[in-house]
mmCIF file of C-alpha atoms in Angstrom:
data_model
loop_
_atom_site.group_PDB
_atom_site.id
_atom_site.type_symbol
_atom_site.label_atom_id
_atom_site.label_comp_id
_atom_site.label_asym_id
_atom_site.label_seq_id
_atom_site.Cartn_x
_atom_site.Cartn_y
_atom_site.Cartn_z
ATOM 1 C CA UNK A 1 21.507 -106.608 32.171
ATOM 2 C CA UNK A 2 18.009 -107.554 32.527
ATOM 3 C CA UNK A 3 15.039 -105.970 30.529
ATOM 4 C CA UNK A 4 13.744 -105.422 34.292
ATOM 5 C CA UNK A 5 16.813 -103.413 34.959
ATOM 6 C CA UNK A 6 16.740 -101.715 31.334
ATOM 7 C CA UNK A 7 13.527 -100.296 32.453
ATOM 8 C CA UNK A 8 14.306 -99.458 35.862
ATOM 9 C CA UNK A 9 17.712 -97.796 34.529
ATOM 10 C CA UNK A 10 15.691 -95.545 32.045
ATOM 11 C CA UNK A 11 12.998 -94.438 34.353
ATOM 12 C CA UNK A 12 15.800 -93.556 36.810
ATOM 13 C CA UNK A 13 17.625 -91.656 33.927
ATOM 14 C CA UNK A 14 14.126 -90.023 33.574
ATOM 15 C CA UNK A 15 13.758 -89.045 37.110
ATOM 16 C CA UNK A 16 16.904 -87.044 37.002
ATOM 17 C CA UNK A 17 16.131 -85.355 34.051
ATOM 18 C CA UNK A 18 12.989 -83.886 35.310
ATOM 19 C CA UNK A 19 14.430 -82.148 37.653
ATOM 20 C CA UNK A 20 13.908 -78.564 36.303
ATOM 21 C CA UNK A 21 10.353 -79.287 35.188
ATOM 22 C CA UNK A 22 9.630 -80.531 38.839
ATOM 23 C CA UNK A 23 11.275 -77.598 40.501
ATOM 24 C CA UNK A 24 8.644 -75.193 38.319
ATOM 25 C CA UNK A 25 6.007 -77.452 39.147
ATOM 26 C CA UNK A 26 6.056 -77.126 42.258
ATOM 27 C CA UNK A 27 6.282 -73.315 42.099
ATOM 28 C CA UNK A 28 3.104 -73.279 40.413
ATOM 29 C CA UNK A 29 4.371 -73.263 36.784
ATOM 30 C CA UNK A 30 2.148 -75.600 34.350
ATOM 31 C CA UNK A 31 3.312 -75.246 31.139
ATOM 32 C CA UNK A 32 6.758 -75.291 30.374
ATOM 33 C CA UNK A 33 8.653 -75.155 27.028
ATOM 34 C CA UNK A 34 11.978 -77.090 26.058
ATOM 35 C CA UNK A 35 13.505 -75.269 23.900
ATOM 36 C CA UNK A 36 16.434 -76.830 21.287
ATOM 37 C CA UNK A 37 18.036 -76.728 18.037
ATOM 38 C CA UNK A 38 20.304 -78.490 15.554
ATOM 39 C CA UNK A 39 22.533 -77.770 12.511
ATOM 40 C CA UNK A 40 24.481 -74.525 13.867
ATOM 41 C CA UNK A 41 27.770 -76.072 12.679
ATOM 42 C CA UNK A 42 27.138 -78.011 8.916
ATOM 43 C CA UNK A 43 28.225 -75.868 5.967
ATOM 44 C CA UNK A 44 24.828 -76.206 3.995
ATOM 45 C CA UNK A 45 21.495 -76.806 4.993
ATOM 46 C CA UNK A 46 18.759 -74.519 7.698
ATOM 47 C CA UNK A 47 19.423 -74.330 10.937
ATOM 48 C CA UNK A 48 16.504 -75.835 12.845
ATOM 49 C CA UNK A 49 14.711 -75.322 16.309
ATOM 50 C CA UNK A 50 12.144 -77.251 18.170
ATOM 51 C CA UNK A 51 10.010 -76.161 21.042
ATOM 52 C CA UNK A 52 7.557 -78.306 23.554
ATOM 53 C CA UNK A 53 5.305 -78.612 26.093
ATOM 54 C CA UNK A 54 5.134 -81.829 28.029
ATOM 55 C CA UNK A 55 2.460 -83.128 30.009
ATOM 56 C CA UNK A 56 3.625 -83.495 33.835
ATOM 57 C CA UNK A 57 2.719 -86.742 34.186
ATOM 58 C CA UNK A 58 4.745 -87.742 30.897
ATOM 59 C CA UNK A 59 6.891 -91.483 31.371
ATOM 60 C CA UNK A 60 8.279 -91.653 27.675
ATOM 61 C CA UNK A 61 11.534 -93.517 28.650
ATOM 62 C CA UNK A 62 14.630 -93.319 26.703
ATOM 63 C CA UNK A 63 14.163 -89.416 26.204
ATOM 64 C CA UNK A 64 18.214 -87.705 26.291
ATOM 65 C CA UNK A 65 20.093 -86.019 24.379
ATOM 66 C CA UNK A 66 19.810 -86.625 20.492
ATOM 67 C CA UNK A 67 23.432 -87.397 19.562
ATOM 68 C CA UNK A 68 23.471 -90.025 22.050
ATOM 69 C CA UNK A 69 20.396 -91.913 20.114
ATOM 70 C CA UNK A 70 20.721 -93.895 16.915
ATOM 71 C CA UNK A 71 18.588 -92.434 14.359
ATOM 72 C CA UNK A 72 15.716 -95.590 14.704
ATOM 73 C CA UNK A 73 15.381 -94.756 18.424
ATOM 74 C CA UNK A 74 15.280 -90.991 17.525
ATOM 75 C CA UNK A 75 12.413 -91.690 14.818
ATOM 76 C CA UNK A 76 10.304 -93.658 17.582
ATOM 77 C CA UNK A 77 10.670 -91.252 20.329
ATOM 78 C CA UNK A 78 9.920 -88.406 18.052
ATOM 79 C CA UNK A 79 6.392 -90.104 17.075
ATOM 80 C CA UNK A 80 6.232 -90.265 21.187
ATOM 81 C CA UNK A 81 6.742 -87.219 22.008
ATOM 82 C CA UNK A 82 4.516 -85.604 19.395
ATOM 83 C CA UNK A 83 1.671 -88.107 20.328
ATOM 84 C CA UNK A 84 1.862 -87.212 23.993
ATOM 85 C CA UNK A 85 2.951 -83.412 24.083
ATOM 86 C CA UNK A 86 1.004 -80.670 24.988
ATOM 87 C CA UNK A 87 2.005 -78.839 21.553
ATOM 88 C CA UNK A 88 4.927 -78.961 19.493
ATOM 89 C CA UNK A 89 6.869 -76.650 17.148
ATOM 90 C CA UNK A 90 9.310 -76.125 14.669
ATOM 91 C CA UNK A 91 11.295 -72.709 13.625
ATOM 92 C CA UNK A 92 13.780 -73.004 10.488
ATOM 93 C CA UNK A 93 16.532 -70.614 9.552
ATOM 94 C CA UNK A 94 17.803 -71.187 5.848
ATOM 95 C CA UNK A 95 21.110 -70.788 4.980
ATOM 96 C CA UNK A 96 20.684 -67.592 3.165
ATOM 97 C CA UNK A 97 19.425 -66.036 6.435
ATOM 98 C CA UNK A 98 22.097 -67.861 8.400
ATOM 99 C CA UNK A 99 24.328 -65.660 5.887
ATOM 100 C CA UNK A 100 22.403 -62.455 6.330
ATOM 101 C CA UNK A 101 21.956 -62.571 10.239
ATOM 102 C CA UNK A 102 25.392 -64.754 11.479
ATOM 103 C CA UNK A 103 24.813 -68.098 12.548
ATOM 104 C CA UNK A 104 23.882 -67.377 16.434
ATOM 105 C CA UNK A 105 21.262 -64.755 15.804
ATOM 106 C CA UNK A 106 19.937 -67.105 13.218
ATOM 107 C CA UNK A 107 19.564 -69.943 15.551
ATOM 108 C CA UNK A 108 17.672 -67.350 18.367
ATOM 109 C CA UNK A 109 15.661 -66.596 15.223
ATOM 110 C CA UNK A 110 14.920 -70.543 14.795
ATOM 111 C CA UNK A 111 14.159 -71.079 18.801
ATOM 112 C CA UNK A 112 11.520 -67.782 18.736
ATOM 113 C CA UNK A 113 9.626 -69.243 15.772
ATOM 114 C CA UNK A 114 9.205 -72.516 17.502
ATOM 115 C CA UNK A 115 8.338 -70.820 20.647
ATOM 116 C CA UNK A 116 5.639 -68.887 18.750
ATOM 117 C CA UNK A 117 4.486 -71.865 16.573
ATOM 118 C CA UNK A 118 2.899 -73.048 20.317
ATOM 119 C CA UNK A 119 -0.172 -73.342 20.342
ATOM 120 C CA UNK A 120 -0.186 -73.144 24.641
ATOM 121 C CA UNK A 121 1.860 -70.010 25.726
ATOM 122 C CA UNK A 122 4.320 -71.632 27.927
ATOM 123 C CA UNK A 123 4.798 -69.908 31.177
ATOM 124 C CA UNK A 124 8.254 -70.627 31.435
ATOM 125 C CA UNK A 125 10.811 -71.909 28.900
ATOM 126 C CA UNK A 126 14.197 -73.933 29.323
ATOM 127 C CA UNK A 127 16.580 -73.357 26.884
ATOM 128 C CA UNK A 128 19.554 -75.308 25.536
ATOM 129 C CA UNK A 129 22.861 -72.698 26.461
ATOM 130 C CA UNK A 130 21.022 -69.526 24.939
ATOM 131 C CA UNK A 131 19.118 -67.065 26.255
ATOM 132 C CA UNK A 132 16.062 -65.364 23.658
ATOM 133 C CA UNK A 133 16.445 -61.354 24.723
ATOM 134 C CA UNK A 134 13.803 -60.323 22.279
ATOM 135 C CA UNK A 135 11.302 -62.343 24.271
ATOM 136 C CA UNK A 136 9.357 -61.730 27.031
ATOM 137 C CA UNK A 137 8.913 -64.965 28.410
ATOM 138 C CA UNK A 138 10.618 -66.029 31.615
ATOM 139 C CA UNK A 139 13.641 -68.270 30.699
ATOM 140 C CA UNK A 140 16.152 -70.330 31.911
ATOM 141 C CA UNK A 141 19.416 -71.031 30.053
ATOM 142 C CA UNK A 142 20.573 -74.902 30.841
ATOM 143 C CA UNK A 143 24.292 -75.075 29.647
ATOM 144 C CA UNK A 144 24.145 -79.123 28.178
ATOM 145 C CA UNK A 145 20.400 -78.427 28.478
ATOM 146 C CA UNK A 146 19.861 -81.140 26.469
ATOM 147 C CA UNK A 147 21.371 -84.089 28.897
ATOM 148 C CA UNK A 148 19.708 -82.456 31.952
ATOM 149 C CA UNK A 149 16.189 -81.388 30.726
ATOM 150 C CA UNK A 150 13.336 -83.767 29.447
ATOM 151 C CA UNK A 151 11.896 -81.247 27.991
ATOM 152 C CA UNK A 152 14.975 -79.560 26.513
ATOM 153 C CA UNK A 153 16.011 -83.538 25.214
ATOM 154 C CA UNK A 154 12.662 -83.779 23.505
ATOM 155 C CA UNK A 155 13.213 -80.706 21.915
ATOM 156 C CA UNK A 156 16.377 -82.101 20.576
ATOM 157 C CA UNK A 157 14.908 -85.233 19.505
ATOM 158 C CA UNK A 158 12.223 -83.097 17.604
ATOM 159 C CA UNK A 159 14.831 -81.177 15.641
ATOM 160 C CA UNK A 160 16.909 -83.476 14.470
ATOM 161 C CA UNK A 161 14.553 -85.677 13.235
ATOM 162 C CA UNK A 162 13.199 -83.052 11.547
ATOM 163 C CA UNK A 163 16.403 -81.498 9.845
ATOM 164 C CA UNK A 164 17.356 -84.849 9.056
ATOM 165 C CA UNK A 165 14.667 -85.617 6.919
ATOM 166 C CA UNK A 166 15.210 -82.510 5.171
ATOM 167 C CA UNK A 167 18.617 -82.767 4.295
ATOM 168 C CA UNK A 168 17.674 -86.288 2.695
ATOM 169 C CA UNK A 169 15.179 -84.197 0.736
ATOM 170 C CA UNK A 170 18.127 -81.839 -0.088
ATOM 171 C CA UNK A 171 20.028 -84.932 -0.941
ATOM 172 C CA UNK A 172 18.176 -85.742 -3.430
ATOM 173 C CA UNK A 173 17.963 -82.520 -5.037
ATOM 174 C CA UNK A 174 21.631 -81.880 -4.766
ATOM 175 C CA UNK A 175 23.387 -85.200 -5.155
ATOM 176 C CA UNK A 176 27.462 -84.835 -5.123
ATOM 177 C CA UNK A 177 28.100 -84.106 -1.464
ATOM 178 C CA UNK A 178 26.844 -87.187 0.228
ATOM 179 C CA UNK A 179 23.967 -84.919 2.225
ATOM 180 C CA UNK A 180 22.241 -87.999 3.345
ATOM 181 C CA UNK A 181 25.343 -89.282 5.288
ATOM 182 C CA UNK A 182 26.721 -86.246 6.908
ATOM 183 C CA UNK A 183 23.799 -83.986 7.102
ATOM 184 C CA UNK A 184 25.943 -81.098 5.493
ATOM 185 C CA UNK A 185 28.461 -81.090 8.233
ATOM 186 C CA UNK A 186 32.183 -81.169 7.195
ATOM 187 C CA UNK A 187 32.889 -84.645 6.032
ATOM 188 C CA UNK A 188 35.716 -85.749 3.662
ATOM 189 C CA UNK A 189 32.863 -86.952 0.988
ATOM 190 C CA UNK A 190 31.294 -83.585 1.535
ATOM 191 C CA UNK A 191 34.723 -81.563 0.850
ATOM 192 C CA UNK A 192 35.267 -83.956 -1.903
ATOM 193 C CA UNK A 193 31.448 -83.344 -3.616
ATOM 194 C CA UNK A 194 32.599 -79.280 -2.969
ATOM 195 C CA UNK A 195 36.086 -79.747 -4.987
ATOM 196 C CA UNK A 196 33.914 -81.653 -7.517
ATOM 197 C CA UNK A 197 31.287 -79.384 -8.120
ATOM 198 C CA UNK A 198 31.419 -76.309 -5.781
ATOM 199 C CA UNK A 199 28.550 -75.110 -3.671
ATOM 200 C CA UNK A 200 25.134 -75.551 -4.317
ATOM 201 C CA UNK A 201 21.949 -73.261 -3.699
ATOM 202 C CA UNK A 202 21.621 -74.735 0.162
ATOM 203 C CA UNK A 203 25.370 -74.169 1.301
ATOM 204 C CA UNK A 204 26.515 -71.372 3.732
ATOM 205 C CA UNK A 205 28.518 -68.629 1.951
ATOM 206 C CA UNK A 206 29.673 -67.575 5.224
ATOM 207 C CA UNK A 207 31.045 -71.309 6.301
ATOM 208 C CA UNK A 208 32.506 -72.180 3.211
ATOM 209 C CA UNK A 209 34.820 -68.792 3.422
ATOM 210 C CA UNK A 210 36.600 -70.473 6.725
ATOM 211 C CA UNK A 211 37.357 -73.527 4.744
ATOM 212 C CA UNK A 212 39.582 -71.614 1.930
ATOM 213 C CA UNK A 213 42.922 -72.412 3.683
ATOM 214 C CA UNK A 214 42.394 -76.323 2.408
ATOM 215 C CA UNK A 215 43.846 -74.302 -0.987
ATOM 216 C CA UNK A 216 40.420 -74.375 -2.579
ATOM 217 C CA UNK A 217 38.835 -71.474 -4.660
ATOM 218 C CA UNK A 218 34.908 -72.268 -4.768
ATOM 219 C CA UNK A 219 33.036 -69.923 -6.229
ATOM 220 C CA UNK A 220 30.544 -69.091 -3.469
ATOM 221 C CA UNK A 221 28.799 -66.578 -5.792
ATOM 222 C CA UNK A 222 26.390 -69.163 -7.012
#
């Protein structure tokens, strides 16, 4: 393939996925929010949301769904979308108050703080699957949101980057379960750091009680 057709591949990949921005558009809605988040399934770290606002006129190509991106194109696209957005927000959830609250209502948590962290009210907000019923903003729930939504994909791209780079921060405070490789999802280093050394302060109490059948006693009162 051609750069030529690279480019003309990605702006048609772009086309479709502005679909849902376009159809508000043209109903007179200007500011719409993509709403995302990332880390509902790792045993330790926050659960992490990001909201944003995208001009109309905005041609970043490449923008999709952030598992489908290596982590370099996911860095630059980030720096793209926060240099040509509207406004952009994050909302966190620690793992204490993923604990407290379940790991859903947690995440809704995450998604309202982003929304609010906006500094442009957005007058219409596509979400990834969920729906926000504590908010009063009109909403749309996109099931794979994040493969059919540029605004919804930039969202994505926006939280991971961002929980990545804390869970390398985390890493480094809590070395043993290889946090900088598998983000604390389930990995066979990460069960191996947990037989080790048992949880640390950033691991879900909550998560680590379905893992108990692998004939493991942690003490998840640390």
């Amino acid at each position: 393939m051609t750069q030529e057709e690279r480019v003309e591949k990605l702006r048609l990949r772009l086309r479709e996925m502005r679909r849902y921005e376009e159809a508000l558009l043209d109903q007179g809605v200007s500011f719409v929010a993509g709403v995302d988040e990332v880390g509902r399934g790792p045993l330790a770290g926050p659960v992490t949301a990001a909201a944003v606002i995208l001009p109309a006129d905005c041609r970043i190509l490449g923008i999709d769904d952030s598992k489908k991106l290596s982590p370099m194109r996911r860095e630059t696209l980030a720096k793209e979308i926060q240099a040509q957005a509207i406004c952009w927000a994050l909302g966190w959830c620690d793992n204490h108050r993923i604990d407290e609250i379940n790991i859903l209502q947690a995440t809704r948590e995450a998604m309202s703080a982003a929304l609010r962290g906006l500094a442009v009210r957005p007058q219409h907000v596509l979400i990834d699957a969920l729906t926000l019923p504590e908010s009063d903003l009109p909403q749309t729930a996109i099931v794979r949101g994040d493969s059919l939504s540029v605004s919804i994909a930039a969202a994505s791209i926006l939280a991971k980057v961002a929980r990545d780079a804390r869970m390398q921060e985390y890493h480094r405070l809590y070395p043993g379960y290889a946090l900088d490789r598998n983000k604390g999802y389930g990995t066979r280093a990460h069960f191996d750091g947990l037989d080790r050394r048992g949880p640390c302060p950033i691991h879900r109490k909550s998560f680590l009680q379905n893992y108990t059948e692998r004939g493991n006693q942690w003490n998840t009162s640390r």
